[in-house]
mmCIF file of C-alpha atoms in Angstrom:
data_model
loop_
_atom_site.group_PDB
_atom_site.id
_atom_site.type_symbol
_atom_site.label_atom_id
_atom_site.label_comp_id
_atom_site.label_asym_id
_atom_site.label_seq_id
_atom_site.Cartn_x
_atom_site.Cartn_y
_atom_site.Cartn_z
ATOM 1 C CA MET A 1 15.867 -15.079 -27.041
ATOM 2 C CA GLU A 2 13.847 -11.888 -27.521
ATOM 3 C CA ARG A 3 10.092 -12.043 -27.579
ATOM 4 C CA SER A 4 7.079 -9.788 -27.911
ATOM 5 C CA TRP A 5 5.296 -9.501 -24.575
ATOM 6 C CA ASN A 6 1.573 -10.104 -24.539
ATOM 7 C CA TRP A 7 -0.361 -8.765 -21.548
ATOM 8 C CA ALA A 8 -3.742 -9.499 -23.109
ATOM 9 C CA GLY A 9 -4.580 -11.614 -20.045
ATOM 10 C CA ALA A 10 -5.051 -8.422 -18.048
ATOM 11 C CA GLU A 11 -8.687 -9.282 -17.472
ATOM 12 C CA PHE A 12 -7.429 -11.747 -14.871
ATOM 13 C CA PHE A 13 -6.687 -8.858 -12.529
ATOM 14 C CA SER A 14 -9.674 -6.654 -13.202
ATOM 15 C CA MET A 15 -10.724 -4.864 -10.010
ATOM 16 C CA ALA A 16 -14.254 -6.093 -10.651
ATOM 17 C CA GLY A 17 -13.321 -9.372 -8.986
ATOM 18 C CA ALA A 18 -11.854 -7.824 -5.853
ATOM 19 C CA ASP A 19 -13.614 -6.401 -2.812
ATOM 20 C CA PRO A 20 -12.915 -2.687 -2.283
ATOM 21 C CA GLY A 21 -10.102 -2.129 0.192
ATOM 22 C CA PRO A 22 -9.241 0.792 2.484
ATOM 23 C CA GLU A 23 -8.711 4.101 0.679
ATOM 24 C CA LEU A 24 -6.444 7.052 1.415
ATOM 25 C CA ASP A 25 -8.971 8.790 3.633
ATOM 26 C CA THR A 26 -8.980 5.776 5.974
ATOM 27 C CA LEU A 27 -5.255 6.072 6.707
ATOM 28 C CA PRO A 28 -4.376 7.464 10.147
ATOM 29 C CA ASP A 29 -3.924 11.216 10.544
ATOM 30 C CA SER A 30 -0.205 10.580 11.058
ATOM 31 C CA TYR A 31 0.025 9.848 7.325
ATOM 32 C CA PHE A 32 0.362 13.588 6.793
ATOM 33 C CA TRP A 33 0.781 13.253 2.997
ATOM 34 C CA ARG A 34 -2.673 11.670 2.668
ATOM 35 C CA ASP A 35 -4.554 14.857 1.799
ATOM 36 C CA SER A 36 -1.979 15.915 -0.814
ATOM 37 C CA LEU A 37 -2.449 12.623 -2.636
ATOM 38 C CA LEU A 38 -6.216 13.057 -2.605
ATOM 39 C CA GLN A 39 -5.779 16.478 -4.247
ATOM 40 C CA LEU A 40 -3.579 14.916 -6.931
ATOM 41 C CA LEU A 41 -6.190 12.310 -7.776
ATOM 42 C CA SER A 42 -9.075 14.780 -8.048
ATOM 43 C CA PRO A 43 -7.545 18.087 -9.189
ATOM 44 C CA SER A 44 -9.814 21.048 -8.499
ATOM 45 C CA GLU A 45 -10.285 24.085 -10.730
ATOM 46 C CA LEU A 46 -7.908 25.987 -8.428
ATOM 47 C CA TYR A 47 -5.332 23.178 -8.687
ATOM 48 C CA LEU A 48 -5.313 23.405 -12.474
ATOM 49 C CA GLY A 49 -5.573 27.207 -12.453
ATOM 50 C CA LEU A 50 -2.372 27.484 -10.434
ATOM 51 C CA GLY A 51 -0.514 25.713 -13.214
ATOM 52 C CA LEU A 52 -0.263 22.333 -11.500
ATOM 53 C CA GLU A 53 -0.206 19.498 -14.001
ATOM 54 C CA PRO A 54 -2.392 16.383 -13.620
ATOM 55 C CA CYS A 55 -0.247 13.719 -11.969
ATOM 56 C CA ARG A 56 -0.145 10.200 -13.390
ATOM 57 C CA CYS A 57 2.826 8.856 -11.422
ATOM 58 C CA VAL A 58 3.637 8.772 -7.696
ATOM 59 C CA VAL A 59 7.022 7.678 -6.329
ATOM 60 C CA LEU A 60 6.983 6.183 -2.818
ATOM 61 C CA SER A 61 10.519 6.027 -1.436
ATOM 62 C CA GLY A 62 11.778 5.175 2.026
ATOM 63 C CA PRO A 63 12.867 2.331 4.302
ATOM 64 C CA ALA A 64 10.831 -0.751 5.149
ATOM 65 C CA GLY A 65 8.165 0.075 7.721
ATOM 66 C CA SER A 66 7.634 3.633 6.503
ATOM 67 C CA GLY A 67 4.205 2.878 5.058
ATOM 68 C CA ARG A 68 5.064 2.593 1.353
ATOM 69 C CA HIS A 69 3.013 -0.535 0.658
ATOM 70 C CA SER A 70 0.094 0.576 2.830
ATOM 71 C CA THR A 71 0.022 3.876 0.980
ATOM 72 C CA ALA A 72 0.300 2.154 -2.413
ATOM 73 C CA ALA A 73 -2.623 -0.166 -1.620
ATOM 74 C CA ALA A 74 -4.818 2.714 -0.448
ATOM 75 C CA LEU A 75 -3.682 4.869 -3.366
ATOM 76 C CA THR A 76 -4.738 2.144 -5.817
ATOM 77 C CA GLU A 77 -8.235 2.062 -4.339
ATOM 78 C CA SER A 78 -8.554 5.863 -4.294
ATOM 79 C CA ALA A 79 -7.213 6.191 -7.838
ATOM 80 C CA ALA A 80 -9.823 3.680 -8.992
ATOM 81 C CA ASP A 81 -12.619 5.652 -7.346
ATOM 82 C CA ALA A 82 -11.302 8.995 -8.612
ATOM 83 C CA SER A 83 -11.231 7.783 -12.213
ATOM 84 C CA GLU A 84 -14.227 8.083 -14.504
ATOM 85 C CA TYR A 85 -14.197 4.358 -15.178
ATOM 86 C CA ALA A 86 -16.416 1.653 -13.738
ATOM 87 C CA ARG A 87 -14.625 -0.717 -11.375
ATOM 88 C CA GLY A 88 -15.031 -3.559 -13.846
ATOM 89 C CA ASP A 89 -13.055 -1.596 -16.447
ATOM 90 C CA ILE A 90 -10.087 -0.957 -14.129
ATOM 91 C CA LEU A 91 -7.020 -3.199 -14.280
ATOM 92 C CA ALA A 92 -4.731 -3.152 -11.221
ATOM 93 C CA LEU A 93 -1.391 -4.899 -11.502
ATOM 94 C CA THR A 94 1.577 -5.055 -9.118
ATOM 95 C CA LEU A 95 4.913 -5.959 -10.695
ATOM 96 C CA ARG A 96 7.966 -7.081 -8.739
ATOM 97 C CA ALA A 97 11.599 -7.929 -9.340
ATOM 98 C CA GLU A 98 10.761 -11.473 -10.482
ATOM 99 C CA ASP A 99 8.789 -9.987 -13.369
ATOM 100 C CA PHE A 100 11.983 -8.365 -14.664
ATOM 101 C CA PRO A 101 14.752 -10.861 -13.780
ATOM 102 C CA GLU A 102 18.454 -10.072 -14.057
ATOM 103 C CA ASN A 103 18.842 -12.111 -17.246
ATOM 104 C CA LEU A 104 16.302 -9.953 -19.085
ATOM 105 C CA THR A 105 18.036 -7.825 -21.725
ATOM 106 C CA PRO A 106 17.341 -4.072 -21.872
ATOM 107 C CA LYS A 107 15.459 -4.546 -25.138
ATOM 108 C CA ALA A 108 13.251 -7.303 -23.705
ATOM 109 C CA ALA A 109 12.671 -5.356 -20.465
ATOM 110 C CA ALA A 110 11.612 -2.250 -22.407
ATOM 111 C CA GLU A 111 9.303 -4.322 -24.639
ATOM 112 C CA LYS A 112 7.695 -5.990 -21.639
ATOM 113 C CA ALA A 113 6.997 -2.639 -19.932
ATOM 114 C CA GLN A 114 5.848 -1.035 -23.186
ATOM 115 C CA ALA A 115 3.364 -3.845 -23.771
ATOM 116 C CA LEU A 116 1.499 -2.798 -20.620
ATOM 117 C CA PHE A 117 0.975 0.739 -21.895
ATOM 118 C CA ASP A 118 0.179 -0.508 -25.421
ATOM 119 C CA LEU A 119 -2.534 -2.681 -23.921
ATOM 120 C CA MET A 120 -4.165 0.397 -22.392
ATOM 121 C CA ALA A 121 -3.684 2.514 -25.508
ATOM 122 C CA ASP A 122 -5.532 -0.136 -27.517
ATOM 123 C CA ASP A 123 -8.407 -0.192 -25.030
ATOM 124 C CA GLU A 124 -9.508 3.348 -24.238
ATOM 125 C CA GLY A 125 -12.497 1.956 -22.369
ATOM 126 C CA SER A 126 -10.251 0.647 -19.589
ATOM 127 C CA TYR A 127 -8.072 2.253 -16.936
ATOM 128 C CA GLY A 128 -4.777 0.764 -15.738
ATOM 129 C CA ILE A 129 -3.168 1.218 -12.311
ATOM 130 C CA PHE A 130 0.341 -0.227 -12.411
ATOM 131 C CA THR A 131 2.476 -0.562 -9.268
ATOM 132 C CA PHE A 132 6.170 -1.286 -9.818
ATOM 133 C CA ASP A 133 7.362 -2.584 -6.438
ATOM 134 C CA GLN A 134 11.063 -2.333 -5.450
ATOM 135 C CA ILE A 135 11.936 -1.159 -8.923
ATOM 136 C CA GLY A 136 15.565 -0.596 -7.947
ATOM 137 C CA GLN A 137 15.973 -4.403 -7.947
ATOM 138 C CA TYR A 138 14.719 -4.947 -11.519
ATOM 139 C CA GLY A 139 16.977 -6.354 -14.182
ATOM 140 C CA SER A 140 17.650 -3.702 -16.869
ATOM 141 C CA ARG A 141 15.767 -1.254 -14.650
ATOM 142 C CA HIS A 142 16.943 1.798 -16.617
ATOM 143 C CA ALA A 143 15.217 0.457 -19.717
ATOM 144 C CA VAL A 144 12.033 -0.144 -17.695
ATOM 145 C CA LEU A 145 12.158 3.314 -16.093
ATOM 146 C CA ASN A 146 12.779 5.061 -19.414
ATOM 147 C CA THR A 147 9.791 3.243 -20.895
ATOM 148 C CA ILE A 148 7.599 4.295 -17.978
ATOM 149 C CA GLY A 149 8.722 7.903 -18.346
ATOM 150 C CA ASP A 150 7.969 7.872 -22.066
ATOM 151 C CA ASN A 151 4.397 6.706 -21.427
ATOM 152 C CA LEU A 152 3.242 8.955 -18.590
ATOM 153 C CA GLU A 153 1.124 10.952 -21.052
ATOM 154 C CA THR A 154 -1.146 7.922 -21.448
ATOM 155 C CA GLU A 155 -4.358 9.334 -20.003
ATOM 156 C CA ASN A 156 -5.928 6.053 -18.951
ATOM 157 C CA CYS A 157 -2.958 4.918 -16.840
ATOM 158 C CA PHE A 158 -1.766 5.665 -13.323
ATOM 159 C CA VAL A 159 1.677 4.497 -12.164
ATOM 160 C CA ILE A 160 2.979 3.901 -8.627
ATOM 161 C CA LEU A 161 6.716 3.325 -8.125
ATOM 162 C CA ILE A 162 8.009 1.872 -4.825
ATOM 163 C CA THR A 163 11.723 2.129 -4.098
ATOM 164 C CA ASP A 164 14.153 2.394 -1.191
ATOM 165 C CA GLY A 165 15.631 5.614 -2.553
ATOM 166 C CA GLU A 166 15.030 8.038 -5.399
ATOM 167 C CA GLU A 167 18.620 7.662 -6.599
ATOM 168 C CA ALA A 168 17.434 4.563 -8.478
ATOM 169 C CA LEU A 169 15.260 6.746 -10.720
ATOM 170 C CA PRO A 170 16.288 9.036 -13.623
ATOM 171 C CA ALA A 171 15.913 12.776 -13.059
ATOM 172 C CA ASP A 172 13.530 13.326 -15.987
ATOM 173 C CA LEU A 173 11.127 10.720 -14.596
ATOM 174 C CA LEU A 174 11.182 12.337 -11.152
ATOM 175 C CA GLN A 175 10.293 15.681 -12.756
ATOM 176 C CA LYS A 176 7.129 14.151 -14.221
ATOM 177 C CA ALA A 177 6.179 12.276 -11.040
ATOM 178 C CA PHE A 178 5.076 13.272 -7.557
ATOM 179 C CA PRO A 179 7.896 12.110 -5.251
ATOM 180 C CA LEU A 180 6.750 11.094 -1.783
ATOM 181 C CA ARG A 181 9.657 10.579 0.627
ATOM 182 C CA LEU A 182 8.502 8.394 3.503
ATOM 183 C CA ASP A 183 10.274 7.547 6.730
ATOM 184 C CA LEU A 184 9.549 5.822 10.013
ATOM 185 C CA PRO A 185 7.037 7.885 12.002
ATOM 186 C CA ASP A 186 8.723 10.656 13.955
ATOM 187 C CA GLU A 187 7.760 11.841 17.432
ATOM 188 C CA THR A 188 4.920 14.067 16.212
ATOM 189 C CA GLN A 189 3.504 11.369 13.947
ATOM 190 C CA ARG A 190 3.678 8.749 16.709
ATOM 191 C CA GLU A 191 1.909 11.135 19.078
ATOM 192 C CA THR A 192 -0.866 11.682 16.526
ATOM 193 C CA TYR A 193 -1.193 7.956 15.831
ATOM 194 C CA LEU A 194 -1.263 6.986 19.524
ATOM 195 C CA LYS A 195 -3.958 9.551 20.299
ATOM 196 C CA GLY A 196 -6.118 7.755 17.762
ATOM 197 C CA VAL A 197 -5.325 4.442 19.475
ATOM 198 C CA LEU A 198 -6.200 5.563 23.014
ATOM 199 C CA LYS A 199 -9.433 7.193 21.897
ATOM 200 C CA ALA A 200 -11.015 5.631 18.828
ATOM 201 C CA GLN A 201 -14.321 4.772 17.208
ATOM 202 C CA VAL A 202 -15.430 1.454 15.727
ATOM 203 C CA PRO A 203 -18.634 0.492 13.887
ATOM 204 C CA ASP A 204 -21.440 -0.299 16.334
ATOM 205 C CA TRP A 205 -22.005 -4.044 15.979
ATOM 206 C CA ASP A 206 -25.419 -3.679 17.620
ATOM 207 C CA TYR A 207 -26.566 -1.702 14.578
ATOM 208 C CA PRO A 208 -24.858 -3.331 11.568
ATOM 209 C CA GLY A 209 -25.071 -1.550 8.245
ATOM 210 C CA THR A 210 -25.582 1.869 9.869
ATOM 211 C CA GLU A 211 -23.340 4.829 10.613
ATOM 212 C CA GLN A 212 -23.581 4.196 14.362
ATOM 213 C CA LYS A 213 -20.240 4.081 16.223
ATOM 214 C CA LYS A 214 -18.948 2.907 19.566
ATOM 215 C CA ASP A 215 -16.278 4.932 21.359
ATOM 216 C CA ILE A 216 -13.218 3.119 22.695
ATOM 217 C CA MET A 217 -11.253 4.821 25.472
ATOM 218 C CA PHE A 218 -8.121 3.606 27.268
ATOM 219 C CA SER A 219 -6.866 5.023 30.540
ATOM 220 C CA LEU A 220 -3.201 4.311 31.310
ATOM 221 C CA SER A 221 -2.093 4.039 34.929
ATOM 222 C CA GLY A 222 1.571 4.842 35.582
ATOM 223 C CA LEU A 223 2.308 5.973 32.006
ATOM 224 C CA THR A 224 1.746 9.379 30.465
ATOM 225 C CA PRO A 225 1.057 9.898 26.735
ATOM 226 C CA GLU A 226 4.555 11.391 26.506
ATOM 227 C CA ASP A 227 6.021 8.197 28.004
ATOM 228 C CA LEU A 228 4.183 6.154 25.396
ATOM 229 C CA VAL A 229 5.544 8.286 22.555
ATOM 230 C CA ALA A 230 9.080 7.843 23.901
ATOM 231 C CA GLU A 231 8.631 4.083 24.323
ATOM 232 C CA THR A 232 7.584 3.690 20.672
ATOM 233 C CA ALA A 233 10.692 5.361 19.227
ATOM 234 C CA GLY A 234 11.851 3.335 16.214
ATOM 235 C CA PHE A 235 8.421 1.768 15.660
ATOM 236 C CA SER A 236 7.148 1.463 12.104
ATOM 237 C CA TYR A 237 3.499 2.047 11.240
ATOM 238 C CA GLY A 238 3.061 -1.709 11.237
ATOM 239 C CA ASP A 239 4.519 -1.926 14.763
ATOM 240 C CA LEU A 240 2.142 0.805 15.956
ATOM 241 C CA ALA A 241 -0.811 -1.026 14.426
ATOM 242 C CA ASN A 242 0.210 -4.253 16.155
ATOM 243 C CA PHE A 243 0.462 -2.357 19.446
ATOM 244 C CA SER A 244 -3.059 -1.035 18.904
ATOM 245 C CA ARG A 245 -4.319 -4.555 18.293
ATOM 246 C CA LEU A 246 -2.637 -5.860 21.461
ATOM 247 C CA LEU A 247 -4.266 -3.120 23.534
ATOM 248 C CA ARG A 248 -7.663 -4.132 22.181
ATOM 249 C CA LEU A 249 -6.924 -7.750 23.067
ATOM 250 C CA GLU A 250 -6.263 -6.581 26.624
ATOM 251 C CA MET A 251 -9.654 -4.893 26.489
ATOM 252 C CA VAL A 252 -11.270 -8.193 25.444
ATOM 253 C CA LYS A 253 -9.593 -9.989 28.369
ATOM 254 C CA GLN A 254 -11.104 -7.553 30.841
ATOM 255 C CA ALA A 255 -14.602 -8.006 29.364
ATOM 256 C CA PRO A 256 -15.729 -4.470 30.216
ATOM 257 C CA GLU A 257 -19.326 -3.338 30.230
ATOM 258 C CA VAL A 258 -20.284 -2.598 26.629
ATOM 259 C CA GLY A 259 -22.397 0.418 25.812
ATOM 260 C CA SER A 260 -22.030 3.288 23.406
ATOM 261 C CA THR A 261 -18.666 3.917 25.106
ATOM 262 C CA ILE A 262 -16.234 1.170 26.127
ATOM 263 C CA PHE A 263 -13.804 2.298 28.831
ATOM 264 C CA VAL A 264 -10.805 0.264 30.004
ATOM 265 C CA ALA A 265 -8.044 1.116 32.482
ATOM 266 C CA LEU A 266 -4.659 -0.543 31.920
ATOM 267 C CA ASN A 267 -1.691 -0.468 34.284
ATOM 268 C CA ASP A 268 1.869 0.209 33.172
ATOM 269 C CA GLY A 269 2.775 -3.497 33.341
ATOM 270 C CA GLN A 270 0.059 -4.438 30.844
ATOM 271 C CA VAL A 271 1.039 -1.641 28.481
ATOM 272 C CA MET A 272 4.773 -2.386 28.678
ATOM 273 C CA ASN A 273 4.075 -6.058 27.958
ATOM 274 C CA CYS A 274 2.179 -5.043 24.808
ATOM 275 C CA LEU A 275 5.115 -2.853 23.782
ATOM 276 C CA ARG A 276 7.607 -5.687 24.311
ATOM 277 C CA LEU A 277 5.547 -8.052 22.176
ATOM 278 C CA CYS A 278 5.629 -5.768 19.136
ATOM 279 C CA ARG A 279 8.938 -3.927 19.606
ATOM 280 C CA PRO A 280 10.906 -4.128 16.331
ATOM 281 C CA ARG A 281 13.768 -6.585 16.206
ATOM 282 C CA VAL A 282 16.743 -6.742 13.875
ATOM 283 C CA THR A 283 15.983 -9.042 10.931
ATOM 284 C CA ALA A 284 18.505 -11.851 10.525
ATOM 285 C CA ALA A 285 20.417 -12.068 7.261
ATOM 286 C CA GLY A 286 18.534 -14.105 4.692
ATOM 287 C CA ALA A 287 15.174 -13.698 6.408
ATOM 288 C CA ALA A 288 12.081 -13.165 4.300
ATOM 289 C CA PRO A 289 11.456 -9.498 3.438
ATOM 290 C CA VAL A 290 8.586 -7.855 5.278
ATOM 291 C CA VAL A 291 5.841 -6.066 3.388
ATOM 292 C CA GLN A 292 3.262 -3.831 5.059
ATOM 293 C CA VAL A 293 -0.307 -4.445 4.019
ATOM 294 C CA LEU A 294 -3.340 -2.420 4.939
ATOM 295 C CA GLN A 295 -6.392 -4.311 6.117
ATOM 296 C CA ALA A 296 -9.726 -3.170 7.436
ATOM 297 C CA GLY A 297 -8.507 -3.573 11.021
ATOM 298 C CA GLY A 298 -5.222 -1.743 10.493
ATOM 299 C CA ILE A 299 -1.753 -2.191 9.091
ATOM 300 C CA LEU A 300 -0.158 -5.565 9.559
ATOM 301 C CA SER A 301 3.359 -6.772 8.844
ATOM 302 C CA ALA A 302 3.612 -10.042 6.956
ATOM 303 C CA PRO A 303 6.376 -11.951 5.155
ATOM 304 C CA GLN A 304 6.283 -11.526 1.393
ATOM 305 C CA ALA A 305 5.080 -14.801 -0.099
ATOM 306 C CA GLU A 306 7.024 -16.628 -2.774
ATOM 307 C CA SER A 307 5.317 -16.915 -6.187
ATOM 308 C CA PRO A 308 3.845 -20.378 -6.860
ATOM 309 C CA ARG A 309 5.445 -22.370 -9.635
ATOM 310 C CA LYS A 310 4.052 -21.790 -13.083
ATOM 311 C CA THR A 311 3.828 -25.509 -13.749
ATOM 312 C CA ALA A 312 1.580 -26.040 -10.733
ATOM 313 C CA LEU A 313 -0.805 -23.378 -11.962
ATOM 314 C CA HIS A 314 -1.032 -24.901 -15.404
ATOM 315 C CA LYS A 315 -2.359 -28.114 -13.873
ATOM 316 C CA LYS A 316 -5.418 -26.353 -12.435
ATOM 317 C CA GLU A 317 -8.365 -25.823 -14.717
ATOM 318 C CA ASN A 318 -10.308 -23.592 -12.307
ATOM 319 C CA ARG A 319 -7.734 -21.057 -11.167
ATOM 320 C CA THR A 320 -8.455 -18.312 -8.666
ATOM 321 C CA PHE A 321 -7.938 -14.608 -9.270
ATOM 322 C CA ALA A 322 -4.610 -14.679 -7.407
ATOM 323 C CA GLU A 323 -3.419 -17.799 -9.243
ATOM 324 C CA ASN A 324 -4.160 -16.301 -12.642
ATOM 325 C CA LEU A 325 -2.241 -13.170 -11.664
ATOM 326 C CA GLU A 326 0.789 -15.222 -10.632
ATOM 327 C CA LEU A 327 0.542 -17.265 -13.837
ATOM 328 C CA ILE A 328 0.811 -14.145 -15.962
ATOM 329 C CA ARG A 329 3.529 -12.687 -13.753
ATOM 330 C CA ASN A 330 5.713 -15.784 -14.099
ATOM 331 C CA THR A 331 5.343 -16.233 -17.865
ATOM 332 C CA THR A 332 8.784 -15.440 -19.308
#
């Protein structure tokens, strides 16, 4: 049965209720596309003078572990800050395959997507950032994609599309979007990332709330930086972040003298053990998909959680931000 989709509950996912997360400029230097995205969000006079159009849609394509979800999360935060809207007037929504199930007809799928843009068109005082995750798995995805393409002129909307490959998207939509083709970090990117791991800065906990930093330095005995780059072949950004965290745990075990600089020497056995603990393994068939998320301490890999049942949410009178979001997402 067809229905008219009502997204008027969008206030449930206003960014006013969420703490600011990491932005694009906090991503490691190995995310070499970072600066290009920042230029897209805040086009300069030169940018516009060269005939480059304002971009309202970014396509993140690539395999799992290539940094698509980390980039999307940071891009959402940066897009919010780059807009002229107050954080309380910004609506951020992530849609997934369960929001557009296989039994949804093309007409219903198009109406559901269109209702999002109509909501923003009716409220020029708000700004919408819509992330369509794994859009290649949506039911009636062509109807959804055509609707998105038809609405990219909506000035108070920014769209992020996450997909395994661009072949899932129509050519006319790709022409309007900024396609970002991601992959697992190559040798150069791993080298850049690992340099930042072996010599890093963290906020100085002796002077909270200030710009003071402590330097962290690792010295590796028996392993060269080139060896480390070779040993991390096939690592995703999430794997590299886990390796960084394990090295810091080794630092904690040694309890070094803490000053403005913290120096720790690790032997090859300690380093190789850290590598073994986070080396990527083949995922068994039927295992939960892995989604990369960016947190203040780095990128972590975590299983994608199942949506809670709608009926359970209805029984709660005082729902949390996340529960309200899932309630809207599962209303069909």
